[in-house]
CSV table of C-alpha atoms in Angstrom, one decimal:
chain,number,residue,atom,x,y,z
A,244,UNK,CA,119.9,51.4,45.6
A,245,UNK,CA,117.3,49.4,43.7
A,246,UNK,CA,117.7,49.6,39.9
A,247,UNK,CA,115.1,48.7,37.3
A,248,UNK,CA,115.0,49.1,33.6
A,249,UNK,CA,112.1,50.9,31.9
A,250,UNK,CA,111.4,50.4,28.2
A,251,UNK,CA,109.1,52.6,26.1
A,252,UNK,CA,107.9,50.9,22.9
A,253,UNK,CA,106.3,53.2,20.4
A,254,UNK,CA,105.4,53.2,16.7
A,255,UNK,CA,108.8,54.5,15.7
A,256,UNK,CA,111.3,53.9,18.6
A,257,UNK,CA,112.3,51.6,21.4
A,258,UNK,CA,113.8,53.7,24.3
A,259,UNK,CA,115.1,52.1,27.5
A,260,UNK,CA,116.8,53.4,30.6
A,261,UNK,CA,118.2,52.3,33.9
A,262,UNK,CA,116.3,54.0,36.7
A,263,UNK,CA,117.0,54.3,40.4
A,264,UNK,CA,114.4,54.5,43.2
A,265,UNK,CA,114.4,58.3,43.0
A,266,UNK,CA,113.2,58.2,39.4
A,267,UNK,CA,116.6,59.3,38.0
A,268,UNK,CA,117.7,57.8,34.7
A,269,UNK,CA,121.3,56.7,35.0
A,270,UNK,CA,121.7,55.7,31.4
A,271,UNK,CA,119.5,55.6,28.3
A,272,UNK,CA,119.5,53.8,25.0
A,273,UNK,CA,117.3,54.2,21.9
A,274,UNK,CA,116.7,52.1,18.8
A,275,UNK,CA,114.3,52.4,15.9
A,276,UNK,CA,111.3,50.1,16.2
A,277,UNK,CA,112.3,47.5,13.7
A,278,UNK,CA,109.0,46.5,12.2
A,279,UNK,CA,105.4,45.6,13.1
A,280,UNK,CA,106.7,42.0,13.8
A,281,UNK,CA,106.6,41.6,17.5
A,282,UNK,CA,109.3,38.9,17.5
A,283,UNK,CA,111.8,41.4,16.0
A,284,UNK,CA,110.7,44.1,18.4
A,285,UNK,CA,111.2,41.7,21.3
A,286,UNK,CA,114.7,41.0,20.1
A,287,UNK,CA,115.5,44.7,20.0
A,288,UNK,CA,114.1,45.2,23.5
A,289,UNK,CA,116.3,42.3,24.7
A,290,UNK,CA,119.3,43.8,23.1
A,291,UNK,CA,119.0,47.2,24.8
A,292,UNK,CA,118.1,45.5,28.2
A,293,UNK,CA,121.1,43.3,28.0
A,294,UNK,CA,123.4,46.2,27.2
A,295,UNK,CA,122.1,48.2,30.1
A,296,UNK,CA,122.1,45.2,32.4
A,297,UNK,CA,125.7,44.5,31.4
A,298,UNK,CA,126.8,48.0,32.4
A,299,UNK,CA,125.0,48.1,35.8
A,300,UNK,CA,124.8,44.5,36.8
A,301,UNK,CA,122.3,44.4,39.7
A,302,UNK,CA,119.0,45.1,37.9
A,303,UNK,CA,115.9,43.8,39.6
A,304,UNK,CA,113.2,43.8,36.9
A,305,UNK,CA,112.1,45.3,33.6
A,306,UNK,CA,109.0,47.5,33.1
A,307,UNK,CA,107.7,47.6,29.5
A,308,UNK,CA,105.4,50.3,28.3
A,309,UNK,CA,103.7,49.5,25.0
A,310,UNK,CA,101.3,51.6,22.9
A,311,UNK,CA,98.1,49.6,23.0
A,312,UNK,CA,95.6,47.7,25.1
A,313,UNK,CA,97.2,45.6,27.8
A,314,UNK,CA,95.3,42.8,29.5
A,315,UNK,CA,94.4,42.9,33.2
A,316,UNK,CA,97.3,40.5,34.1
A,317,UNK,CA,99.7,43.0,32.6
A,318,UNK,CA,101.4,40.4,30.4
A,319,UNK,CA,99.7,40.5,26.9
A,320,UNK,CA,99.3,43.4,24.5
A,321,UNK,CA,95.8,42.7,23.2
A,322,UNK,CA,95.6,45.4,20.5
A,323,UNK,CA,98.1,47.9,19.4
A,324,UNK,CA,97.1,49.8,16.2
A,325,UNK,CA,100.3,51.7,15.7
A,326,UNK,CA,102.4,48.5,16.2
A,327,UNK,CA,100.0,46.2,14.4
A,328,UNK,CA,100.1,43.8,17.4
A,329,UNK,CA,97.2,41.5,18.3
A,330,UNK,CA,97.0,39.2,21.4
A,331,UNK,CA,100.8,39.5,21.7
A,332,UNK,CA,102.3,37.7,24.8
A,333,UNK,CA,105.2,40.2,25.0
A,334,UNK,CA,105.9,39.6,28.7
A,335,UNK,CA,106.7,35.9,28.1
A,336,UNK,CA,108.8,36.6,25.0
A,337,UNK,CA,110.9,39.3,26.7
A,338,UNK,CA,111.3,37.4,29.9
A,339,UNK,CA,112.6,34.4,28.0
A,340,UNK,CA,115.2,36.6,26.3
A,341,UNK,CA,116.5,38.7,29.3
A,342,UNK,CA,116.1,36.4,32.3
A,343,UNK,CA,114.4,39.1,34.5
A,344,UNK,CA,110.8,39.6,35.7
A,345,UNK,CA,108.9,41.8,33.2
A,346,UNK,CA,105.9,43.9,33.9
A,347,UNK,CA,103.9,45.1,30.9
A,348,UNK,CA,101.9,48.4,31.0
A,349,UNK,CA,100.2,50.6,28.6
A,350,UNK,CA,102.7,53.3,27.7
A,351,UNK,CA,100.5,56.2,28.6
A,352,UNK,CA,99.7,54.6,32.0
A,353,UNK,CA,103.5,54.3,32.5
A,354,UNK,CA,103.9,57.9,31.6
A,355,UNK,CA,101.1,59.0,33.9
A,356,UNK,CA,102.7,57.0,36.8
A,357,UNK,CA,106.1,58.5,36.2
A,358,UNK,CA,104.7,62.1,36.2
A,359,UNK,CA,102.6,61.4,39.3
A,360,UNK,CA,105.5,60.0,41.2
A,361,UNK,CA,108.4,62.2,40.0
A,362,UNK,CA,107.2,64.9,37.7
A,363,UNK,CA,104.5,67.5,36.9
A,364,UNK,CA,101.8,65.5,38.8
A,365,UNK,CA,103.4,65.4,42.2
A,366,UNK,CA,100.9,66.3,44.9
A,367,UNK,CA,97.9,65.6,42.6
A,368,UNK,CA,95.7,62.8,43.8
A,369,UNK,CA,93.5,62.8,40.6
A,370,UNK,CA,95.2,63.6,37.3
A,371,UNK,CA,94.9,62.7,33.7
A,372,UNK,CA,97.9,62.3,31.4
A,373,UNK,CA,97.5,62.7,27.6
A,374,UNK,CA,100.4,61.7,25.4
A,375,UNK,CA,100.6,63.3,22.0
A,376,UNK,CA,102.9,61.2,19.8
A,377,UNK,CA,102.4,58.9,16.9
A,378,UNK,CA,98.8,58.7,18.2
A,379,UNK,CA,97.2,59.7,21.5
A,380,UNK,CA,97.5,57.7,24.7
A,381,UNK,CA,95.9,58.3,28.0
A,382,UNK,CA,96.5,57.5,31.7
A,383,UNK,CA,94.5,58.2,34.8
A,384,UNK,CA,95.7,58.4,38.4
A,385,UNK,CA,93.0,58.3,41.1
A,386,UNK,CA,93.8,58.5,44.8
A,387,UNK,CA,97.5,58.0,43.9
A,388,UNK,CA,97.0,54.8,41.9
A,389,UNK,CA,96.7,54.0,38.2
A,390,UNK,CA,93.1,53.6,37.1
A,391,UNK,CA,92.9,51.0,34.3
A,392,UNK,CA,89.1,50.3,34.1
A,393,UNK,CA,87.4,47.0,34.8
A,394,UNK,CA,89.3,45.0,32.2
A,395,UNK,CA,92.6,46.9,32.2
A,396,UNK,CA,92.2,48.8,29.0
A,397,UNK,CA,90.7,52.1,30.1
A,398,UNK,CA,91.8,55.6,29.2
A,399,UNK,CA,92.3,54.9,25.4
A,400,UNK,CA,91.3,58.5,24.7
A,401,UNK,CA,92.9,58.5,21.3
A,402,UNK,CA,90.1,56.4,19.9
A,403,UNK,CA,87.0,58.3,21.0
A,404,UNK,CA,85.5,59.6,17.8
A,405,UNK,CA,85.4,63.4,17.2
A,406,UNK,CA,84.4,63.5,13.5
A,407,UNK,CA,81.9,60.9,12.4
A,408,UNK,CA,83.1,59.3,9.1
A,409,UNK,CA,86.3,61.4,9.4
A,410,UNK,CA,89.9,60.3,8.7
A,411,UNK,CA,90.6,56.6,8.7
A,412,UNK,CA,92.4,55.6,11.9
A,413,UNK,CA,94.9,52.7,12.4
A,414,UNK,CA,92.3,51.1,14.7
A,415,UNK,CA,89.9,50.6,11.8
A,416,UNK,CA,87.4,53.3,12.7
A,417,UNK,CA,87.1,56.8,11.3
A,418,UNK,CA,87.3,60.1,13.0
A,419,UNK,CA,89.3,59.1,16.1
A,420,UNK,CA,90.7,62.0,18.2
A,421,UNK,CA,94.3,61.0,17.5
A,422,UNK,CA,93.8,61.6,13.8
A,423,UNK,CA,93.3,65.3,14.6
A,424,UNK,CA,95.4,65.9,17.7
A,425,UNK,CA,98.8,64.1,17.7
A,426,UNK,CA,102.2,64.3,16.2
A,427,UNK,CA,101.0,62.5,13.1
A,428,UNK,CA,98.1,64.9,12.9
A,429,UNK,CA,100.4,67.9,12.9
A,430,UNK,CA,102.4,66.3,10.1
A,431,UNK,CA,99.3,65.5,8.1
A,432,UNK,CA,98.1,69.1,8.5
A,433,UNK,CA,101.4,70.5,7.2
A,434,UNK,CA,101.6,68.1,4.3
A,435,UNK,CA,98.0,68.8,3.3
A,436,UNK,CA,98.7,72.5,3.4
A,437,UNK,CA,101.8,72.1,1.3
A,438,UNK,CA,99.9,70.3,-1.4
A,439,UNK,CA,97.0,72.7,-1.7
A,440,UNK,CA,98.9,76.0,-0.9
A,441,UNK,CA,102.6,75.5,-1.8
A,442,UNK,CA,103.3,79.2,-1.8
A,443,UNK,CA,101.9,79.7,1.7
A,444,UNK,CA,103.8,76.6,2.8
A,445,UNK,CA,107.1,77.6,1.1
A,446,UNK,CA,109.2,77.4,4.3
A,447,UNK,CA,107.7,74.0,5.3
A,448,UNK,CA,108.5,72.7,1.8
A,449,UNK,CA,112.0,74.1,2.0
A,450,UNK,CA,112.7,72.4,5.3
A,451,UNK,CA,111.2,69.2,4.0
A,452,UNK,CA,113.5,69.0,1.0
A,453,UNK,CA,111.1,70.4,-1.6
A,454,UNK,CA,108.2,68.0,-1.4
A,455,UNK,CA,105.2,67.5,1.0
A,456,UNK,CA,106.3,63.9,2.0
A,457,UNK,CA,109.6,65.3,3.4
A,458,UNK,CA,107.8,67.4,6.0
A,459,UNK,CA,108.0,65.8,9.4
A,460,UNK,CA,107.3,67.0,12.9
A,461,UNK,CA,110.7,68.6,13.6
A,462,UNK,CA,110.4,70.6,10.4
A,463,UNK,CA,107.0,71.9,11.4
A,464,UNK,CA,108.2,72.8,14.9
A,465,UNK,CA,111.3,74.5,13.6
A,466,UNK,CA,109.3,76.6,11.1
A,467,UNK,CA,106.8,77.5,13.8
A,468,UNK,CA,109.6,78.7,16.2
A,469,UNK,CA,110.9,80.8,13.3
A,470,UNK,CA,107.4,82.5,13.2
A,471,UNK,CA,106.3,80.9,9.9
A,472,UNK,CA,102.6,81.6,9.6
A,473,UNK,CA,101.7,78.3,7.9
A,474,UNK,CA,103.5,76.2,10.6
A,475,UNK,CA,101.9,78.2,13.3
A,476,UNK,CA,98.5,77.6,11.8
A,477,UNK,CA,99.1,73.9,11.8
A,478,UNK,CA,100.0,74.0,15.5
A,479,UNK,CA,96.8,76.1,16.2
A,480,UNK,CA,94.7,73.5,14.4
A,481,UNK,CA,96.1,70.6,16.3
A,482,UNK,CA,96.0,72.5,19.6
A,483,UNK,CA,92.3,73.4,19.0
A,484,UNK,CA,91.4,69.7,18.6
A,485,UNK,CA,93.5,68.9,21.6
A,486,UNK,CA,91.9,71.5,23.8
A,487,UNK,CA,88.4,70.6,22.8
A,488,UNK,CA,89.1,67.0,23.6
A,489,UNK,CA,90.4,67.9,27.0
A,490,UNK,CA,87.3,69.8,27.7
A,491,UNK,CA,85.2,66.7,26.9
A,492,UNK,CA,87.4,64.7,29.3
A,493,UNK,CA,87.0,67.4,32.0
A,494,UNK,CA,83.2,67.0,31.6
A,495,UNK,CA,83.5,63.2,32.2
A,496,UNK,CA,86.3,63.0,34.7
A,497,UNK,CA,86.8,66.4,36.4
A,498,UNK,CA,90.5,65.9,37.2
A,499,UNK,CA,92.6,68.3,39.2
A,500,UNK,CA,95.2,68.5,36.3
A,501,UNK,CA,95.9,67.4,32.8
A,502,UNK,CA,99.5,66.5,32.0
A,503,UNK,CA,100.5,66.7,28.3
A,504,UNK,CA,103.3,64.5,27.3
A,505,UNK,CA,104.6,62.6,24.2
A,506,UNK,CA,106.9,63.9,21.5
A,507,UNK,CA,104.7,66.7,20.5
A,508,UNK,CA,104.8,68.2,24.0
A,509,UNK,CA,108.5,69.2,23.2
A,510,UNK,CA,107.0,72.1,21.4
A,511,UNK,CA,106.2,73.7,24.8
A,512,UNK,CA,104.3,77.0,24.6
A,513,UNK,CA,103.8,76.7,20.9
A,514,UNK,CA,101.3,74.0,21.8
A,515,UNK,CA,100.3,74.7,25.4
A,516,UNK,CA,99.0,78.2,25.1
A,517,UNK,CA,96.6,77.5,22.2
A,518,UNK,CA,95.5,74.2,23.9
A,519,UNK,CA,94.6,76.2,27.1
A,520,UNK,CA,92.7,78.8,25.0
A,521,UNK,CA,90.7,76.1,23.1
A,522,UNK,CA,90.0,74.2,26.4
A,523,UNK,CA,88.6,77.3,28.1
A,524,UNK,CA,86.4,78.1,25.1
A,525,UNK,CA,85.0,74.6,24.9
A,526,UNK,CA,84.6,73.9,28.7
A,527,UNK,CA,81.0,73.5,29.8
A,528,UNK,CA,80.1,75.7,32.7
A,529,UNK,CA,83.3,77.9,32.4
A,530,UNK,CA,83.3,80.6,34.9
A,531,UNK,CA,81.2,78.6,37.3
A,532,UNK,CA,83.6,75.7,38.1
A,533,UNK,CA,87.1,75.1,39.1
A,534,UNK,CA,89.2,74.6,36.0
A,535,UNK,CA,91.8,71.8,35.7
A,536,UNK,CA,95.3,73.0,35.3
A,537,UNK,CA,97.0,72.0,32.0
A,538,UNK,CA,100.7,71.4,32.2
A,539,UNK,CA,103.5,70.1,30.1
A,540,UNK,CA,105.1,66.9,31.4
A,541,UNK,CA,108.2,67.6,33.4
A,542,UNK,CA,110.0,64.4,32.6
A,543,UNK,CA,109.4,64.9,28.8
A,544,UNK,CA,109.8,61.9,26.6
A,545,UNK,CA,111.5,60.0,29.5
A,546,UNK,CA,108.3,59.8,31.5
A,547,UNK,CA,107.3,56.5,30.1
A,548,UNK,CA,110.7,55.0,30.9
A,549,UNK,CA,110.7,56.3,34.4
A,550,UNK,CA,107.1,55.2,35.0
A,551,UNK,CA,107.6,51.7,33.6
A,552,UNK,CA,110.7,51.2,35.6
A,553,UNK,CA,109.0,52.3,38.8
A,554,UNK,CA,105.9,50.1,38.2
A,555,UNK,CA,108.3,47.1,37.7
A,556,UNK,CA,110.0,48.0,41.0
A,557,UNK,CA,106.6,48.0,42.8
A,558,UNK,CA,105.3,45.0,41.0
């Protein structure tokens, strides 16, 4: 049985797991992303890899999924707004610390590969994955292979602009899709509502400890599951932006399926049903075309780990 380690590096956490060749995670570890300093992050990656390697011994390679642009040699993170990395040779740094071959991939590409191989995308030869987390990531699978674009940095859906001169994004532009349709966007909606309509947002404020800044994603999800109207409206707003964006992607790419992953996808039907509704309403030519199916990722937050590990296995 060939074992590899997949590592998912996001804006808030480093998650790693030992994965077998059937896509099963045998053990998983998680640590907070220490800072925007890539040297410190590389050290945390090495710590979790060494712990897992020590427990399982015969590990072949490490796949590293990072939130950002990855160069065509799959070794350097060129630009990662949510990590504040620029031209970061992360493959070299991690390899020197762990003593194993390292493959670097965009985290959403890794998630897309994991879902295509072992999850909700099995049987689809053309699918698009959209991860809703700190920001928005994207991955495309065409004819059963990752599609990365000419220079390796395609499918950065989170940074197409949906509101000219809109909210400032970490990439430096304004109005990017991820400012309106992501985990951070959900929290921003809830906090804004709590500031301008505290009576309406009373349950959100209660769960957040009394102030808007204490409201986080889990609090919004909990309140929505309780049926709180304010929290449900926050979900509907984010879902509307998400569905409209997917309709734009369908007009460009025409995939067989969209797979929705990332931390926000844990909300399940709270998110999925209003996304589907907004998608149908915004889709050009609706009623006269085959409509892409929209599904929640089966592997959940582990998809990036599984995909990165499998890409390392097939390096």
